[in-house]
């Protein structure tokens, strides 16, 4: 829609800025969620949210196989909603516009959960799940707050700030899925998984000056395309790996405290996370050119260990 046009009627389709996803030229999710589905088809919404969730989890996506169909759909609805919030936060453009997108997304969620129809797939699925088991509003609010903090602070200034932000996001995720918000060990575990995925995406986030590494460890003007000295990056990655290792130290306790329907998936996340962090530690700055990934054989092996019940016992030894 041309900027010099003034309309007194509702704009068409993707021209409507309140359709937050369709209006974004920068969103990485527009390939998945461009147009609302006016049929309010729950099955179609579930397929779309599943695609988005696989993108979010990457090598960790096999954990979804270990969930029941009911829990898998609930996790996928939450993941698609959360990823979209943070996609808005990471876009280029004015801070106010990005905050406005997040606010609109939260308002549309509130509308959908109140029983009013929404054509966006993620809200169709969220509303369906809400009728089965109400979403905890406080946890969803914390998820939005975490996205807003990402808008106002592209990168954490110190490791302490990073820890606080990661634990806040981990708490929002756990609180959205687990009654009474989960335990401290479970929140720390969720924060560790989030940070491992951030390191896997480090190349992309550095180029956008949005890396989750603390600014006091890696300068904001550090350019992966021109720097010939990787020692600063090596040190920053090593520091983050140590912090993640500290969070993972309580992973066995976190897994044991995970509700039974989610426990096998949590075990897979732990085993996969340990393997990925070991690979990141080994590669250091080389992860920019060769991001750590789990091959098909590794993913299948971890699934087999999890299903056999050997994974948790082996890692404790």
GROMACS .gro file of N, CA and C in nm, residues 203-307:
model
  315
  203UNK      N    1   2.624  -1.737   1.377
  203UNK     CA    2   2.666  -1.669   1.254
  203UNK      C    3   2.563  -1.566   1.210
  204UNK      N    4   2.439  -1.609   1.205
  204UNK     CA    5   2.331  -1.519   1.162
  204UNK      C    6   2.312  -1.404   1.260
  205UNK      N    7   2.312  -1.434   1.389
  205UNK     CA    8   2.286  -1.330   1.488
  205UNK      C    9   2.400  -1.229   1.497
  206UNK      N   10   2.524  -1.271   1.476
  206UNK     CA   11   2.636  -1.177   1.477
  206UNK      C   12   2.625  -1.078   1.362
  207UNK      N   13   2.587  -1.126   1.247
  207UNK     CA   14   2.574  -1.037   1.131
  207UNK      C   15   2.466  -0.932   1.152
  208UNK      N   16   2.366  -0.967   1.232
  208UNK     CA   17   2.258  -0.873   1.260
  208UNK      C   18   2.284  -0.794   1.389
  209UNK      N   19   2.402  -0.812   1.448
  209UNK     CA   20   2.438  -0.747   1.575
  209UNK      C   21   2.336  -0.779   1.684
  210UNK      N   22   2.294  -0.907   1.687
  210UNK     CA   23   2.196  -0.952   1.786
  210UNK      C   24   2.244  -1.074   1.863
  211UNK      N   25   2.374  -1.100   1.860
  211UNK     CA   26   2.426  -1.219   1.928
  211UNK      C   27   2.396  -1.216   2.077
  212UNK      N   28   2.373  -1.332   2.133
  212UNK     CA   29   2.342  -1.339   2.276
  212UNK      C   30   2.467  -1.339   2.363
  213UNK      N   31   2.585  -1.327   2.304
  213UNK     CA   32   2.708  -1.317   2.383
  213UNK      C   33   2.717  -1.178   2.446
  214UNK      N   34   2.765  -1.168   2.568
  214UNK     CA   35   2.772  -1.037   2.636
  214UNK      C   36   2.862  -0.938   2.561
  215UNK      N   37   2.820  -0.813   2.558
  215UNK     CA   38   2.897  -0.710   2.489
  215UNK      C   39   3.033  -0.689   2.554
  216UNK      N   40   3.041  -0.706   2.685
  216UNK     CA   41   3.170  -0.685   2.751
  216UNK      C   42   3.268  -0.800   2.726
  217UNK      N   43   3.221  -0.906   2.659
  217UNK     CA   44   3.309  -1.016   2.621
  217UNK      C   45   3.336  -1.017   2.471
  218UNK      N   46   3.241  -0.967   2.394
  218UNK     CA   47   3.258  -0.957   2.248
  218UNK      C   48   3.199  -0.824   2.205
  219UNK      N   49   3.285  -0.733   2.159
  219UNK     CA   50   3.241  -0.597   2.126
  219UNK      C   51   3.129  -0.598   2.024
  220UNK      N   52   3.041  -0.499   2.035
  220UNK     CA   53   2.926  -0.493   1.946
  220UNK      C   54   2.966  -0.468   1.802
  221UNK      N   55   3.084  -0.409   1.780
  221UNK     CA   56   3.128  -0.382   1.643
  221UNK      C   57   3.215  -0.495   1.587
  222UNK      N   58   3.223  -0.606   1.658
  222UNK     CA   59   3.299  -0.720   1.607
  222UNK      C   60   3.231  -0.771   1.481
  223UNK      N   61   3.306  -0.782   1.373
  223UNK     CA   62   3.249  -0.817   1.243
  223UNK      C   63   3.303  -0.951   1.198
  224UNK      N   64   3.217  -1.053   1.187
  224UNK     CA   65   3.265  -1.184   1.144
  224UNK      C   66   3.316  -1.186   1.001
  225UNK      N   67   3.281  -1.084   0.925
  225UNK     CA   68   3.325  -1.081   0.786
  225UNK      C   69   3.461  -1.019   0.765
  226UNK      N   70   3.512  -0.945   0.864
  226UNK     CA   71   3.637  -0.873   0.843
  226UNK      C   72   3.743  -0.900   0.950
  227UNK      N   73   3.704  -0.955   1.063
  227UNK     CA   74   3.801  -0.975   1.170
  227UNK      C   75   3.898  -1.087   1.137
  228UNK      N   76   4.025  -1.062   1.159
  228UNK     CA   77   4.127  -1.164   1.135
  228UNK      C   78   4.172  -1.228   1.266
  229UNK      N   79   4.124  -1.179   1.377
  229UNK     CA   80   4.163  -1.231   1.507
  229UNK      C   81   4.041  -1.290   1.576
  230UNK      N   82   4.039  -1.423   1.588
  230UNK     CA   83   3.924  -1.490   1.646
  230UNK      C   84   3.939  -1.516   1.795
  231UNK      N   85   4.048  -1.466   1.855
  231UNK     CA   86   4.070  -1.497   1.996
  231UNK      C   87   3.960  -1.442   2.085
  232UNK      N   88   3.913  -1.321   2.054
  232UNK     CA   89   3.806  -1.263   2.136
  232UNK      C   90   3.679  -1.346   2.124
  233UNK      N   91   3.647  -1.389   2.003
  233UNK     CA   92   3.529  -1.472   1.984
  233UNK      C   93   3.545  -1.607   2.052
  234UNK      N   94   3.664  -1.667   2.039
  234UNK     CA   95   3.691  -1.794   2.107
  234UNK      C   96   3.667  -1.782   2.258
  235UNK      N   97   3.717  -1.674   2.316
  235UNK     CA   98   3.703  -1.654   2.461
  235UNK      C   99   3.557  -1.634   2.499
  236UNK      N  100   3.483  -1.558   2.416
  236UNK     CA  101   3.342  -1.532   2.445
  236UNK      C  102   3.260  -1.661   2.436
  237UNK      N  103   3.288  -1.742   2.335
  237UNK     CA  104   3.217  -1.870   2.320
  237UNK      C  105   3.251  -1.963   2.436
  238UNK      N  106   3.379  -1.967   2.473
  238UNK     CA  107   3.420  -2.052   2.585
  238UNK      C  108   3.351  -2.010   2.714
  239UNK      N  109   3.340  -1.879   2.736
  239UNK     CA  110   3.272  -1.830   2.855
  239UNK      C  111   3.126  -1.870   2.857
  240UNK      N  112   3.060  -1.859   2.743
  240UNK     CA  113   2.919  -1.897   2.735
  240UNK      C  114   2.902  -2.048   2.755
  241UNK      N  115   2.992  -2.126   2.701
  241UNK     CA  116   2.985  -2.272   2.721
  241UNK      C  117   3.000  -2.308   2.869
  242UNK      N  118   3.088  -2.239   2.939
  242UNK     CA  119   3.103  -2.266   3.083
  242UNK      C  120   2.974  -2.234   3.158
  243UNK      N  121   2.911  -2.125   3.120
  243UNK     CA  122   2.785  -2.088   3.187
  243UNK      C  123   2.675  -2.189   3.156
  244UNK      N  124   2.671  -2.235   3.032
  244UNK     CA  125   2.571  -2.336   2.995
  244UNK      C  126   2.598  -2.467   3.068
  245UNK      N  127   2.725  -2.504   3.078
  245UNK     CA  128   2.762  -2.626   3.151
  245UNK      C  129   2.713  -2.618   3.297
  246UNK      N  130   2.727  -2.501   3.356
  246UNK     CA  131   2.682  -2.484   3.494
  246UNK      C  132   2.531  -2.505   3.506
  247UNK      N  133   2.457  -2.457   3.407
  247UNK     CA  134   2.312  -2.477   3.407
  247UNK      C  135   2.277  -2.624   3.386
  248UNK      N  136   2.353  -2.691   3.299
  248UNK     CA  137   2.325  -2.831   3.268
  248UNK      C  138   2.363  -2.924   3.383
  249UNK      N  139   2.440  -2.874   3.478
  249UNK     CA  140   2.483  -2.959   3.590
  249UNK      C  141   2.364  -3.015   3.666
  250UNK      N  142   2.254  -2.940   3.667
  250UNK     CA  143   2.135  -2.986   3.738
  250UNK      C  144   2.033  -3.049   3.645
  251UNK      N  145   2.076  -3.081   3.523
  251UNK     CA  146   1.983  -3.139   3.427
  251UNK      C  147   1.923  -3.272   3.473
  252UNK      N  148   2.002  -3.363   3.533
  252UNK     CA  149   1.939  -3.487   3.581
  252UNK      C  150   1.825  -3.461   3.680
  253UNK      N  151   1.846  -3.365   3.768
  253UNK     CA  152   1.740  -3.329   3.863
  253UNK      C  153   1.622  -3.268   3.789
  254UNK      N  154   1.651  -3.184   3.690
  254UNK     CA  155   1.544  -3.120   3.613
  254UNK      C  156   1.461  -3.224   3.540
  255UNK      N  157   1.528  -3.321   3.479
  255UNK     CA  158   1.455  -3.426   3.406
  255UNK      C  159   1.366  -3.505   3.502
  256UNK      N  160   1.419  -3.538   3.618
  256UNK     CA  161   1.339  -3.614   3.715
  256UNK      C  162   1.220  -3.534   3.766
  257UNK      N  163   1.231  -3.401   3.764
  257UNK     CA  164   1.122  -3.316   3.810
  257UNK      C  165   1.027  -3.276   3.698
  258UNK      N  166   1.058  -3.316   3.576
  258UNK     CA  167   0.971  -3.287   3.463
  258UNK      C  168   0.845  -3.373   3.471
  259UNK      N  169   0.728  -3.316   3.447
  259UNK     CA  170   0.606  -3.398   3.448
  259UNK      C  171   0.619  -3.519   3.356
  260UNK      N  172   0.562  -3.630   3.396
  260UNK     CA  173   0.578  -3.757   3.324
  260UNK      C  174   0.551  -3.747   3.174
  261UNK      N  175   0.447  -3.678   3.128
  261UNK     CA  176   0.422  -3.673   2.984
  261UNK      C  177   0.533  -3.604   2.905
  262UNK      N  178   0.615  -3.523   2.972
  262UNK     CA  179   0.720  -3.448   2.903
  262UNK      C  180   0.860  -3.503   2.932
  263UNK      N  181   0.870  -3.606   3.015
  263UNK     CA  182   1.001  -3.647   3.066
  263UNK      C  183   1.091  -3.707   2.958
  264UNK      N  184   1.037  -3.789   2.871
  264UNK     CA  185   1.120  -3.848   2.766
  264UNK      C  186   1.174  -3.741   2.673
  265UNK      N  187   1.090  -3.644   2.639
  265UNK     CA  188   1.136  -3.534   2.553
  265UNK      C  189   1.246  -3.455   2.622
  266UNK      N  190   1.231  -3.432   2.753
  266UNK     CA  191   1.334  -3.360   2.828
  266UNK      C  192   1.465  -3.438   2.830
  267UNK      N  193   1.457  -3.570   2.840
  267UNK     CA  194   1.578  -3.653   2.838
  267UNK      C  195   1.651  -3.638   2.705
  268UNK      N  196   1.576  -3.641   2.595
  268UNK     CA  197   1.639  -3.623   2.464
  268UNK      C  198   1.704  -3.486   2.455
  269UNK      N  199   1.637  -3.383   2.501
  269UNK     CA  200   1.694  -3.248   2.497
  269UNK      C  201   1.824  -3.242   2.575
  270UNK      N  202   1.829  -3.310   2.687
  270UNK     CA  203   1.952  -3.311   2.768
  270UNK      C  204   2.066  -3.381   2.694
  271UNK      N  205   2.038  -3.501   2.642
  271UNK     CA  206   2.143  -3.576   2.573
  271UNK      C  207   2.192  -3.500   2.450
  272UNK      N  208   2.098  -3.446   2.372
  272UNK     CA  209   2.136  -3.371   2.253
  272UNK      C  210   2.209  -3.243   2.290
  273UNK      N  211   2.163  -3.175   2.394
  273UNK     CA  212   2.227  -3.051   2.436
  273UNK      C  213   2.370  -3.074   2.481
  274UNK      N  214   2.395  -3.181   2.556
  274UNK     CA  215   2.530  -3.213   2.600
  274UNK      C  216   2.622  -3.238   2.481
  275UNK      N  217   2.572  -3.310   2.383
  275UNK     CA  218   2.655  -3.340   2.267
  275UNK      C  219   2.685  -3.213   2.187
  276UNK      N  220   2.586  -3.128   2.172
  276UNK     CA  221   2.606  -3.004   2.097
  276UNK      C  222   2.703  -2.910   2.168
  277UNK      N  223   2.690  -2.897   2.299
  277UNK     CA  224   2.778  -2.805   2.371
  277UNK      C  225   2.922  -2.855   2.368
  278UNK      N  226   2.941  -2.987   2.370
  278UNK     CA  227   3.076  -3.042   2.359
  278UNK      C  228   3.137  -3.009   2.223
  279UNK      N  229   3.055  -3.016   2.119
  279UNK     CA  230   3.102  -2.985   1.984
  279UNK      C  231   3.135  -2.836   1.972
  280UNK      N  232   3.053  -2.752   2.031
  280UNK     CA  233   3.077  -2.607   2.027
  280UNK      C  234   3.207  -2.574   2.100
  281UNK      N  235   3.229  -2.634   2.216
  281UNK     CA  236   3.352  -2.611   2.291
  281UNK      C  237   3.474  -2.651   2.209
  282UNK      N  238   3.463  -2.759   2.138
  282UNK     CA  239   3.575  -2.809   2.058
  282UNK      C  240   3.606  -2.717   1.940
  283UNK      N  241   3.503  -2.665   1.876
  283UNK     CA  242   3.522  -2.585   1.754
  283UNK      C  243   3.554  -2.439   1.782
  284UNK      N  244   3.501  -2.384   1.888
  284UNK     CA  245   3.524  -2.243   1.917
  284UNK      C  246   3.474  -2.153   1.805
  285UNK      N  247   3.558  -2.058   1.763
  285UNK     CA  248   3.517  -1.961   1.660
  285UNK      C  249   3.485  -2.027   1.527
  286UNK      N  250   3.530  -2.149   1.506
  286UNK     CA  251   3.503  -2.219   1.380
  286UNK      C  252   3.355  -2.250   1.361
  287UNK      N  253   3.273  -2.234   1.467
  287UNK     CA  254   3.130  -2.262   1.450
  287UNK      C  255   3.065  -2.161   1.357
  288UNK      N  256   3.131  -2.047   1.332
  288UNK     CA  257   3.074  -1.951   1.238
  288UNK      C  258   3.070  -2.009   1.097
  289UNK      N  259   3.174  -2.081   1.060
  289UNK     CA  260   3.179  -2.142   0.927
  289UNK      C  261   3.116  -2.280   0.925
  290UNK      N  262   3.124  -2.349   1.038
  290UNK     CA  263   3.070  -2.485   1.046
  290UNK      C  264   2.985  -2.498   1.172
  291UNK      N  265   2.862  -2.448   1.167
  291UNK     CA  266   2.775  -2.455   1.285
  291UNK      C  267   2.756  -2.599   1.331
  292UNK      N  268   2.757  -2.622   1.461
  292UNK     CA  269   2.742  -2.758   1.512
  292UNK      C  270   2.603  -2.814   1.480
  293UNK      N  271   2.601  -2.934   1.430
  293UNK     CA  272   2.476  -3.000   1.396
  293UNK      C  273   2.484  -3.147   1.436
  294UNK      N  274   2.370  -3.204   1.464
  294UNK     CA  275   2.362  -3.347   1.490
  294UNK      C  276   2.318  -3.417   1.362
  295UNK      N  277   2.397  -3.513   1.318
  295UNK     CA  278   2.361  -3.588   1.198
  295UNK      C  279   2.243  -3.680   1.224
  296UNK      N  280   2.192  -3.737   1.117
  296UNK     CA  281   2.076  -3.826   1.128
  296UNK      C  282   2.106  -3.944   1.220
  297UNK      N  283   2.225  -4.004   1.202
  297UNK     CA  284   2.260  -4.119   1.285
  297UNK      C  285   2.266  -4.081   1.433
  298UNK      N  286   2.319  -3.963   1.462
  298UNK     CA  287   2.327  -3.917   1.601
  298UNK      C  288   2.188  -3.896   1.660
  299UNK      N  289   2.100  -3.833   1.583
  299UNK     CA  290   1.965  -3.809   1.633
  299UNK      C  291   1.891  -3.940   1.659
  300UNK      N  292   1.905  -4.034   1.566
  300UNK     CA  293   1.840  -4.164   1.584
  300UNK      C  294   1.897  -4.237   1.705
  301UNK      N  295   2.029  -4.229   1.722
  301UNK     CA  296   2.092  -4.294   1.836
  301UNK      C  297   2.044  -4.237   1.968
  302UNK      N  298   2.031  -4.105   1.974
  302UNK     CA  299   1.983  -4.042   2.097
  302UNK      C  300   1.837  -4.078   2.125
  303UNK      N  301   1.758  -4.088   2.019
  303UNK     CA  302   1.619  -4.130   2.036
  303UNK      C  303   1.612  -4.272   2.092
  304UNK      N  304   1.696  -4.360   2.039
  304UNK     CA  305   1.696  -4.498   2.087
  304UNK      C  306   1.739  -4.506   2.233
  305UNK      N  307   1.841  -4.428   2.270
  305UNK     CA  308   1.886  -4.427   2.409
  305UNK      C  309   1.777  -4.375   2.501
  306UNK      N  310   1.707  -4.273   2.455
  306UNK     CA  311   1.601  -4.217   2.538
  306UNK      C  312   1.487  -4.316   2.556
  307UNK      N  313   1.446  -4.377   2.445
  307UNK     CA  314   1.333  -4.471   2.452
  307UNK      C  315   1.366  -4.596   2.532
   0.00000   0.00000   0.00000
